[in-house]
Amino acid sequence: MKETSFLEGLAKMFDRAAVVLGIPAGLAQQIKTCNAVYQITIPVEFRGDYHIFKGWCAVHHEHRLPTKGGIRFSPTVSQESIEGLAALMTYKCAIVNVPYGGSKCGLQINPHEFNEAELERITRRFAKELIKKNFISPSENVPAPDMGTSQREMAWIADTYRTLRPGDINAIACVTGKPRAQGGIAGREEATGRGVQYALREFFRHPDDASKAHQHGDLTGKRVIVQGLGKVGYHAAKYLQEEDDCRIIAVIERDGALVNEKGLAVEEVKKYLLETGGIAGYPNGHYTVDGKTVLEHDCDILIPAAASDQITRDNASRIKAPLIAEAANAPVSFDADEILKKSGKVILPDIYLNAGGVTVSYFEWIKNISHIRFGRMDRRLDEKRGSEIINAIEKTVGKQVPEEIRDRIILGAEEIDLVRSGLDDTMRLAYQEIRDVLLLRKNVQDYRTAAYVVAIQKILAAHKEVGL
Ligand code: NAD
């Protein structure tokens, strides 16, 4: 039987939730349809020739502005994938209460085939075309890094925008995920992986929820498999290992997988990956070239954090993990989702689980348009207050507060503390909203449908407010 396509699958996931809410078919169609898609072909000259690249930018829904989504550089980029990923962004922003519509841009390119100077020319040329049509703008559409792009590309894009629109006082807010010195925010690079950690912590805070995935206690000692040690997978694996004592028993990358039941040292594996371009030959783990089969290994939590369509009709019935945390976008196909649900697997869906990136991007955008660093006005005031409270306690009880406690109470929050606190709060509240749907609506049985219900309700409310 043929696999349901990405766009068809998305529409079906949306429809399941729309039926629960009983919304008219026309209105459902209006919400799930992509508003605008721009296709471009750009010529870039290097190595003594012209090279032609194809790209797309899709704006899915503009009930809130600006729209927001990543810029992807990958050979797998297509109009369909960009439209689908833009739709996911609309739902994701609604779920985590970030006041944006959804969008996505992408260039069909393998970034590994080009050197840095060539990539800069290609990125700037792509950005120029998008800026000319207002597909990049602080008030209309604000991209961020995604697969194949990073802080570096965002800095090039922001600079290109500033050159073309020198009079725009908010120019720096045209993209997020920039380097700190270029208007970026502390904690953006780690944000999506951190969000995965915070979401898993929240899941394990509810013993009833965890028991549905045959899990007990907190995250300590949980055996985790991570696919993709890029921006998202690396940070998720690192923090789950360092701060929650999870055991990362396998890492799956492009060139194969590493397995070590005692646990892999994430930092070391990442260093090896950066130095050699792969994981083959890493000494402290069993290497297998057919990495994808490791998705089927026994573990407590499976975190696909690489690419879409990794679990499909082909391998879904062989997946053993009782809990699948979708850190990547659409790593589980619609057909696989049905198979996994039937076999009792619990899936924390992408539209919730990987929303940490857009959440911190929102904080960065606010910082950019308010032109002030978080904590600048109140940090020293907080420290002064903390100090006065400690002095008052010491004076009243006639004893000194231990230095370590004094330091912790007095310390004013830095930008990174505020960002992590805001992200943690966002992931917890969003989980609770999704959980409420599961508890209150007996006809909703899975987190994905519940997350869609939350998203659609908020989009509908925004429509009603403006009378559409
Ligand atoms: P990235 O390019 O930084 O990392 C991807 C990693 O996965 C790389 O290490 C790559 O080698 C590996 N990989 C790629 N294809 C693979 C395959 N078939 N098998 C095994 N490994 C493979 O990308 P990223 O930003 O970490 O994004 C990963 C996923 O998370 C994507 O689906 C992306 O859309 C999604 N996402 C990213 C963000 C973000 O803030 N970067 C936010 C939300 C969602």
Coordinates of C-alpha atoms and ligand atoms in Angstrom, one line a residue:
M1 CA 0.0 0.0 0.0
K2 CA 1.3 3.5 -0.9
E3 CA 2.4 5.7 2.0
T4 CA 0.2 8.8 2.6
S5 CA 2.1 11.9 1.5
F6 CA 3.3 14.5 3.9
L7 CA 0.7 17.1 2.9
E8 CA -2.2 14.5 2.8
G9 CA -1.1 13.2 6.2
L10 CA -1.1 16.7 7.7
A11 CA -4.5 17.4 6.3
K12 CA -5.8 14.1 7.8
M13 CA -4.2 14.9 11.2
F14 CA -5.9 18.4 11.1
D15 CA -9.3 16.9 10.0
R16 CA -9.3 14.4 13.0
A17 CA -9.1 17.4 15.3
A18 CA -11.6 19.5 13.2
V19 CA -14.2 16.7 13.5
V20 CA -13.7 16.7 17.3
L21 CA -14.4 20.4 17.4
G22 CA -17.3 20.1 14.9
I23 CA -16.1 23.1 12.8
P24 CA -17.7 23.7 9.4
A25 CA -15.8 22.0 6.5
G26 CA -15.3 25.4 4.7
L27 CA -13.7 27.0 7.8
A28 CA -11.5 24.0 8.3
Q29 CA -10.4 24.2 4.7
Q30 CA -9.6 27.9 5.1
I31 CA -7.4 27.3 8.1
K32 CA -5.4 24.3 6.7
T33 CA -4.8 25.8 3.3
C34 CA -1.5 27.6 2.6
N35 CA -2.1 31.3 1.9
A36 CA 0.8 32.0 -0.4
V37 CA 3.8 30.2 -1.9
Y38 CA 6.6 32.0 -3.7
Q39 CA 8.9 30.0 -5.9
I40 CA 12.3 31.4 -7.0
T41 CA 15.2 30.3 -9.2
I42 CA 18.4 32.1 -8.5
P43 CA 21.7 32.1 -10.5
V44 CA 24.9 32.5 -8.5
E45 CA 28.3 32.8 -10.1
F46 CA 31.3 31.0 -8.7
R47 CA 34.0 28.4 -9.8
G48 CA 33.9 30.1 -13.2
D49 CA 30.3 29.3 -14.0
Y50 CA 26.7 30.1 -13.1
H51 CA 24.9 27.7 -10.7
I52 CA 21.1 27.7 -10.6
F53 CA 19.2 27.1 -7.3
K54 CA 15.5 26.6 -6.7
G55 CA 13.8 27.7 -3.5
W56 CA 10.4 28.3 -2.0
C57 CA 8.9 30.4 0.7
A58 CA 5.4 29.5 2.0
V59 CA 3.2 31.7 4.2
H60 CA 0.6 29.4 5.7
H61 CA -1.6 31.5 7.9
E62 CA -1.6 35.2 8.8
H63 CA -4.1 35.4 11.6
R64 CA -1.2 36.8 13.6
L65 CA 1.7 38.8 12.1
P66 CA 4.5 38.5 11.5
T67 CA 4.6 34.9 10.3
K68 CA 7.5 32.7 11.4
G69 CA 9.3 29.6 10.4
G70 CA 12.8 28.2 9.6
I71 CA 14.9 28.5 6.5
R72 CA 16.0 25.1 5.4
F73 CA 18.9 24.2 3.1
S74 CA 18.6 20.6 2.0
P75 CA 18.4 18.6 -1.2
T76 CA 15.1 17.3 0.0
V77 CA 13.4 20.7 0.0
S78 CA 10.3 20.8 -2.3
Q79 CA 7.3 23.0 -2.6
E80 CA 5.2 20.3 -0.8
S81 CA 7.6 20.0 2.1
I82 CA 7.8 23.8 2.5
E83 CA 4.0 24.2 2.5
G84 CA 3.6 21.4 5.0
L85 CA 6.3 22.7 7.3
A86 CA 4.7 26.2 7.1
A87 CA 1.4 24.6 8.3
L88 CA 3.2 23.0 11.2
M89 CA 4.5 26.4 12.2
T90 CA 1.0 27.9 12.4
Y91 CA -0.1 25.2 14.7
K92 CA 3.1 25.2 16.8
C93 CA 2.9 29.0 17.4
A94 CA -0.7 28.7 18.5
I95 CA 0.1 25.8 20.9
V96 CA 2.9 27.7 22.7
N97 CA 1.0 31.0 22.7
V98 CA 3.5 32.8 20.4
P99 CA 1.6 35.5 18.5
Y100 CA 2.8 34.6 15.0
G101 CA 1.3 32.9 11.9
G102 CA 3.2 30.1 10.2
S103 CA 5.7 30.1 7.4
K104 CA 8.7 28.2 6.0
C105 CA 11.4 29.0 3.4
G106 CA 13.8 26.5 1.8
L107 CA 16.5 26.2 -0.8
Q108 CA 17.1 22.9 -2.7
I109 CA 20.8 22.6 -2.0
N110 CA 23.2 20.3 -0.2
P111 CA 25.2 22.8 1.9
H112 CA 28.0 20.3 2.3
E113 CA 28.9 20.6 -1.4
F114 CA 29.9 24.3 -1.0
N115 CA 32.6 26.3 0.8
E116 CA 31.8 29.1 3.2
A117 CA 32.3 31.9 0.7
E118 CA 30.1 30.2 -1.8
L119 CA 27.4 29.5 0.8
E120 CA 27.5 33.2 1.8
R121 CA 26.9 34.3 -1.8
I122 CA 24.1 31.8 -2.3
T123 CA 22.4 32.8 1.1
R124 CA 22.7 36.5 0.4
R125 CA 21.2 36.1 -3.1
F126 CA 18.3 34.0 -1.8
A127 CA 17.7 36.5 1.0
K128 CA 17.7 39.4 -1.5
E129 CA 15.0 37.8 -3.6
L130 CA 12.9 37.1 -0.5
I131 CA 13.4 40.6 1.0
K132 CA 12.3 42.2 -2.4
K133 CA 9.0 40.5 -2.1
N134 CA 8.6 41.1 1.7
F135 CA 9.0 37.4 2.4
I136 CA 11.6 38.5 4.9
S137 CA 10.7 41.5 7.1
P138 CA 10.5 42.2 10.9
S139 CA 6.7 42.9 10.5
E140 CA 5.7 40.4 7.8
N141 CA 7.8 37.2 8.0
V142 CA 10.7 36.5 10.3
P143 CA 12.7 33.3 9.5
A144 CA 15.1 31.4 11.8
P145 CA 17.6 28.6 11.4
D146 CA 16.4 25.1 10.5
M147 CA 18.0 22.0 9.0
G148 CA 21.2 23.0 7.2
T149 CA 21.3 26.6 8.4
S150 CA 22.6 28.2 11.6
Q151 CA 23.5 31.5 13.3
R152 CA 26.0 32.1 10.5
E153 CA 23.3 32.2 7.7
M154 CA 21.0 34.4 9.9
A155 CA 23.8 36.9 10.3
W156 CA 24.3 37.1 6.5
I157 CA 20.6 37.5 6.0
A158 CA 20.2 40.2 8.6
D159 CA 23.1 42.1 7.1
T160 CA 21.6 41.8 3.6
Y161 CA 18.3 43.1 4.9
R162 CA 20.0 46.1 6.6
T163 CA 21.8 46.9 3.4
L164 CA 18.5 46.9 1.4
R165 CA 16.4 48.6 4.0
P166 CA 18.8 51.0 5.8
G167 CA 15.9 53.2 7.2
D168 CA 14.2 50.3 9.0
I169 CA 14.9 50.9 12.7
N170 CA 13.8 47.3 13.4
A171 CA 16.0 45.8 10.7
I172 CA 17.8 43.5 13.1
A173 CA 14.4 41.8 13.9
C174 CA 14.1 40.5 10.3
V175 CA 15.5 37.1 11.4
T176 CA 16.0 35.3 14.7
G177 CA 18.6 32.8 15.7
K178 CA 21.4 35.4 15.1
P179 CA 24.8 35.3 16.8
R180 CA 24.7 37.2 20.1
A181 CA 26.9 40.1 18.8
Q182 CA 24.4 40.6 15.9
G183 CA 21.3 41.0 18.1
G184 CA 20.8 37.3 19.0
I185 CA 19.7 36.1 22.4
A186 CA 21.3 33.9 24.9
G187 CA 20.0 30.4 24.7
R188 CA 18.6 30.4 21.2
E189 CA 21.0 27.8 19.9
E190 CA 20.0 25.3 22.6
A191 CA 16.4 26.3 22.7
T192 CA 14.7 23.5 20.7
G193 CA 16.7 20.8 22.4
R194 CA 16.1 22.5 25.8
G195 CA 12.4 22.6 25.0
V196 CA 12.4 18.8 24.4
Q197 CA 14.0 18.4 27.8
Y198 CA 11.5 20.6 29.5
A199 CA 8.6 18.9 27.8
L200 CA 9.8 15.5 28.8
R201 CA 10.3 16.7 32.4
E202 CA 6.7 17.9 32.4
F203 CA 5.4 14.6 30.9
F204 CA 7.2 12.7 33.7
R205 CA 5.8 15.0 36.3
H206 CA 2.4 13.4 35.7
P207 CA 2.7 9.7 36.8
D208 CA -0.6 8.8 35.1
D209 CA 0.6 10.1 31.8
A210 CA 4.0 8.4 32.1
S211 CA 2.4 5.1 33.1
K212 CA 0.5 5.1 29.7
A213 CA 4.0 4.8 28.1
H214 CA 4.9 2.1 30.7
Q215 CA 7.3 4.6 32.4
H216 CA 7.6 5.3 36.1
G217 CA 9.5 7.8 38.3
D218 CA 11.3 10.7 36.7
L219 CA 13.8 10.9 33.8
T220 CA 16.7 9.4 35.9
G221 CA 18.2 6.3 34.3
K222 CA 15.8 6.3 31.3
R223 CA 17.4 4.7 28.2
V224 CA 17.3 7.1 25.3
I225 CA 18.0 6.7 21.6
V226 CA 18.6 10.0 19.6
Q227 CA 18.5 10.2 15.9
G228 CA 20.5 13.3 14.6
L229 CA 23.1 15.0 16.6
G230 CA 22.6 18.4 15.0
K231 CA 21.4 21.6 16.8
V232 CA 18.2 19.9 18.2
G233 CA 19.4 16.4 18.9
Y234 CA 22.7 17.4 20.4
H235 CA 21.2 19.8 22.9
A236 CA 18.4 17.5 23.8
A237 CA 20.7 14.6 24.4
K238 CA 23.4 16.7 26.2
Y239 CA 21.0 18.2 28.7
L240 CA 19.0 15.0 29.3
Q241 CA 22.3 13.3 30.0
E242 CA 24.0 16.0 32.1
E243 CA 21.0 17.3 34.0
D244 CA 18.5 14.5 34.2
D245 CA 20.8 11.5 34.3
C246 CA 19.3 9.8 31.2
R247 CA 21.4 7.1 29.6
I248 CA 22.0 7.8 25.8
I249 CA 22.3 4.2 24.6
A250 CA 22.4 5.0 20.9
V251 CA 23.0 7.9 18.5
I252 CA 21.9 7.6 14.9
E253 CA 23.6 9.8 12.3
R254 CA 23.7 10.0 8.5
D255 CA 26.6 7.5 8.2
G256 CA 25.3 4.9 10.7
A257 CA 24.6 4.5 14.4
L258 CA 26.6 4.0 17.6
V259 CA 25.2 1.8 20.3
N260 CA 26.5 1.5 23.9
E261 CA 24.1 0.1 26.5
K262 CA 26.2 1.7 29.3
G263 CA 25.7 5.1 27.7
L264 CA 27.5 7.3 25.1
A265 CA 29.2 10.5 26.2
V266 CA 27.3 13.0 24.1
E267 CA 29.9 15.8 24.2
E268 CA 32.6 13.4 23.0
V269 CA 30.5 11.9 20.2
K270 CA 29.6 15.4 19.0
K271 CA 33.2 16.5 19.0
Y272 CA 34.1 13.4 17.0
L273 CA 31.3 14.1 14.5
L274 CA 32.5 17.7 14.0
E275 CA 36.1 16.6 13.6
T276 CA 35.5 13.7 11.2
G277 CA 32.2 14.5 9.6
G278 CA 30.6 11.3 10.8
I279 CA 30.4 8.8 13.6
A280 CA 32.1 5.8 12.0
G281 CA 35.3 4.9 13.8
Y282 CA 34.2 6.4 17.2
P283 CA 36.0 4.2 19.7
N284 CA 33.5 3.9 22.6
G285 CA 30.5 2.4 21.0
H286 CA 29.4 -0.4 18.7
Y287 CA 29.1 1.0 15.1
T288 CA 26.5 -0.2 12.6
V289 CA 26.3 1.2 9.1
D290 CA 22.5 0.7 8.8
G291 CA 21.7 3.4 11.3
K292 CA 17.9 3.5 10.6
T293 CA 17.5 -0.1 12.0
V294 CA 18.6 1.3 15.4
L295 CA 15.3 3.2 15.6
E296 CA 13.8 -0.2 16.2
H297 CA 16.0 -1.0 19.2
D298 CA 14.6 -1.5 22.7
C299 CA 14.7 1.8 24.8
D300 CA 12.5 3.9 27.0
I301 CA 12.4 7.1 24.9
L302 CA 13.1 7.4 21.2
I303 CA 13.9 10.9 20.0
P304 CA 14.0 11.3 16.3
A305 CA 15.7 14.7 15.9
A306 CA 17.0 14.5 12.3
A307 CA 14.6 14.6 9.4
S308 CA 11.0 13.9 8.4
D309 CA 9.5 10.4 7.5
Q310 CA 12.0 8.3 9.5
I311 CA 9.2 6.1 10.9
T312 CA 6.8 5.1 8.1
R313 CA 4.5 2.2 7.2
D314 CA 7.7 0.2 6.5
N315 CA 9.3 0.2 10.0
A316 CA 6.5 1.4 12.3
S317 CA 5.4 -2.1 13.5
R318 CA 9.0 -2.9 14.5
I319 CA 9.4 0.2 16.8
K320 CA 9.8 -1.0 20.4
A321 CA 10.1 2.4 22.2
P322 CA 7.0 2.9 24.3
L323 CA 7.5 6.7 24.2
I324 CA 8.4 8.7 21.0
A325 CA 9.4 12.3 21.4
E326 CA 9.2 14.0 18.0
A327 CA 12.0 16.5 18.2
A328 CA 12.3 16.7 14.3
N329 CA 9.4 18.0 12.2
A330 CA 7.2 15.1 10.9
P331 CA 9.6 12.2 11.7
V332 CA 6.6 9.9 11.9
S333 CA 4.4 9.6 8.9
F334 CA 0.6 9.7 9.1
D335 CA 0.4 5.9 8.4
A336 CA 3.1 5.2 10.9
D337 CA 1.2 7.3 13.5
E338 CA -1.8 5.1 13.0
I339 CA 0.2 1.9 13.4
L340 CA 2.1 3.1 16.5
K341 CA -1.1 4.3 18.2
K342 CA -2.8 0.9 17.6
S343 CA 0.2 -0.8 19.3
G344 CA -0.1 1.5 22.4
K345 CA 2.9 3.7 21.8
V346 CA 2.7 7.2 23.2
I347 CA 3.9 10.0 20.8
L348 CA 4.7 13.6 22.0
P349 CA 4.0 15.4 18.7
D350 CA 6.4 17.8 16.9
I351 CA 3.9 20.7 16.9
Y352 CA 4.3 20.8 20.7
L353 CA 7.7 19.1 21.4
N354 CA 10.0 21.1 19.2
A355 CA 8.3 24.5 19.8
G356 CA 11.1 25.6 22.1
G357 CA 13.0 27.1 19.1
V358 CA 10.2 29.4 18.0
T359 CA 9.5 30.3 21.6
V360 CA 13.0 31.6 22.2
S361 CA 13.0 33.2 18.7
Y362 CA 9.9 35.1 19.9
F363 CA 11.9 36.3 22.9
E364 CA 14.7 37.4 20.5
W365 CA 12.3 39.3 18.3
I366 CA 10.9 41.1 21.3
K367 CA 14.4 42.0 22.5
N368 CA 15.2 43.3 19.0
I369 CA 12.1 45.5 18.6
S370 CA 12.4 46.8 22.1
H371 CA 16.1 47.5 21.5
I372 CA 17.1 46.5 25.0
R373 CA 18.6 43.4 26.6
F374 CA 16.5 41.4 29.0
G375 CA 17.4 42.1 32.6
R376 CA 19.2 45.4 31.9
M377 CA 16.8 47.5 33.9
D378 CA 16.0 45.2 36.9
R379 CA 19.0 42.9 37.5
R380 CA 20.9 45.1 39.9
L381 CA 17.6 46.2 41.6
D382 CA 16.8 42.5 42.2
E383 CA 20.3 42.0 43.7
K384 CA 19.9 45.0 46.0
R385 CA 16.5 43.7 47.2
G386 CA 17.9 40.1 47.7
S387 CA 20.8 41.6 49.7
E388 CA 18.4 43.7 51.9
I389 CA 16.2 40.6 52.6
I390 CA 19.3 38.6 53.7
N391 CA 20.5 41.4 55.9
A392 CA 17.1 41.7 57.5
I393 CA 17.0 37.9 58.2
E394 CA 20.5 37.9 59.7
K395 CA 19.7 40.9 61.9
T396 CA 16.4 39.4 63.1
V397 CA 17.7 35.9 63.8
G398 CA 21.2 37.0 64.8
K399 CA 22.8 34.3 62.6
Q400 CA 24.6 34.5 59.2
V401 CA 22.9 32.9 56.2
P402 CA 25.4 30.4 54.7
E403 CA 27.4 32.0 51.8
E404 CA 26.2 29.6 49.2
I405 CA 22.5 30.3 50.0
R406 CA 23.2 34.1 50.2
D407 CA 24.8 34.0 46.8
R408 CA 21.9 32.2 45.2
I409 CA 19.3 34.5 46.7
I410 CA 21.2 37.7 45.8
L411 CA 22.1 36.8 42.2
G412 CA 20.0 38.9 39.8
A413 CA 18.8 37.0 36.7
E414 CA 20.9 37.2 33.5
E415 CA 19.4 37.0 30.1
I416 CA 20.0 33.2 29.9
D417 CA 18.2 32.6 33.2
L418 CA 15.2 34.6 32.0
V419 CA 15.1 32.9 28.6
R420 CA 15.3 29.4 30.2
S421 CA 12.6 30.4 32.7
G422 CA 10.3 31.7 30.0
L423 CA 10.9 28.6 27.9
D424 CA 10.2 26.2 30.8
D425 CA 7.0 28.1 31.7
T426 CA 5.9 27.9 28.0
M427 CA 6.5 24.2 27.6
R428 CA 4.8 23.4 30.9
L429 CA 1.7 25.5 30.2
A430 CA 1.4 24.2 26.7
Y431 CA 1.6 20.6 27.9
Q432 CA -1.1 21.3 30.5
E433 CA -3.4 22.7 27.9
I434 CA -2.9 19.6 25.7
R435 CA -3.4 17.4 28.7
D436 CA -6.7 19.2 29.6
V437 CA -8.1 18.3 26.2
L438 CA -7.1 14.7 26.7
L439 CA -8.8 14.6 30.1
L440 CA -11.9 16.5 29.2
R441 CA -12.7 15.2 25.7
K442 CA -13.3 11.5 25.8
N443 CA -13.2 11.3 22.0
V444 CA -9.5 12.4 22.0
Q445 CA -7.1 9.6 22.8
D446 CA -3.7 10.8 21.7
Y447 CA -1.4 13.8 22.2
R448 CA -1.2 14.8 18.5
T449 CA -5.0 15.1 18.1
A450 CA -5.2 17.0 21.4
A451 CA -2.4 19.4 20.3
Y452 CA -4.2 20.1 17.0
V453 CA -7.5 20.7 19.0
V454 CA -5.6 23.3 21.1
A455 CA -4.1 24.9 18.0
I456 CA -7.3 25.1 16.0
Q457 CA -9.3 26.5 18.9
K458 CA -6.9 29.4 19.3
I459 CA -6.7 30.1 15.6
L460 CA -10.5 30.1 15.4
A461 CA -10.7 32.5 18.4
A462 CA -8.2 34.8 16.6
H463 CA -10.5 34.7 13.5
K464 CA -13.6 35.5 15.5
E465 CA -11.9 38.5 17.3
V466 CA -11.2 40.2 13.9
G467 CA -14.5 39.1 12.4
L468 CA -13.2 36.9 9.6
Ligands
NAD1 P1 20.8 20.2 11.8 O1 21.0 20.3 10.3 O2 21.5 21.1 12.8 O3 21.0 18.7 12.3 C1 20.4 17.6 11.7 C2 21.3 16.4 12.1 O4 20.7 15.2 11.7 C3 22.7 16.4 11.5 O5 23.6 16.1 12.5 C4 22.6 15.4 10.4 O6 23.8 14.8 10.0 C5 21.6 14.4 10.9 N1 20.8 13.7 9.9 C6 20.2 14.3 8.8 N2 19.5 13.3 8.1 C7 19.7 12.2 8.8 C8 19.2 10.8 8.7 N3 18.4 10.5 7.6 N4 19.6 9.9 9.6 C9 20.3 10.3 10.7 N5 20.8 11.5 10.9 C10 20.5 12.4 10.0 O7 19.2 20.4 11.9 P2 18.3 20.8 13.2 O8 18.2 22.2 13.2 O9 18.9 20.1 14.4 O10 16.9 20.2 12.8 C11 16.6 18.8 13.0 C12 15.1 18.6 12.9 O11 14.5 19.4 13.9 C13 14.5 19.1 11.6 O12 13.4 18.3 11.3 C14 14.0 20.5 11.8 O13 13.0 20.9 11.0 C15 13.5 20.3 13.3 N6 13.5 21.6 14.0 C16 14.6 22.4 14.2 C17 14.5 23.5 15.0 C18 15.7 24.4 15.2 O14 15.6 25.3 16.1 N7 16.8 24.2 14.6 C19 13.3 23.9 15.5 C20 12.2 23.0 15.4 C21 12.3 21.9 14.6

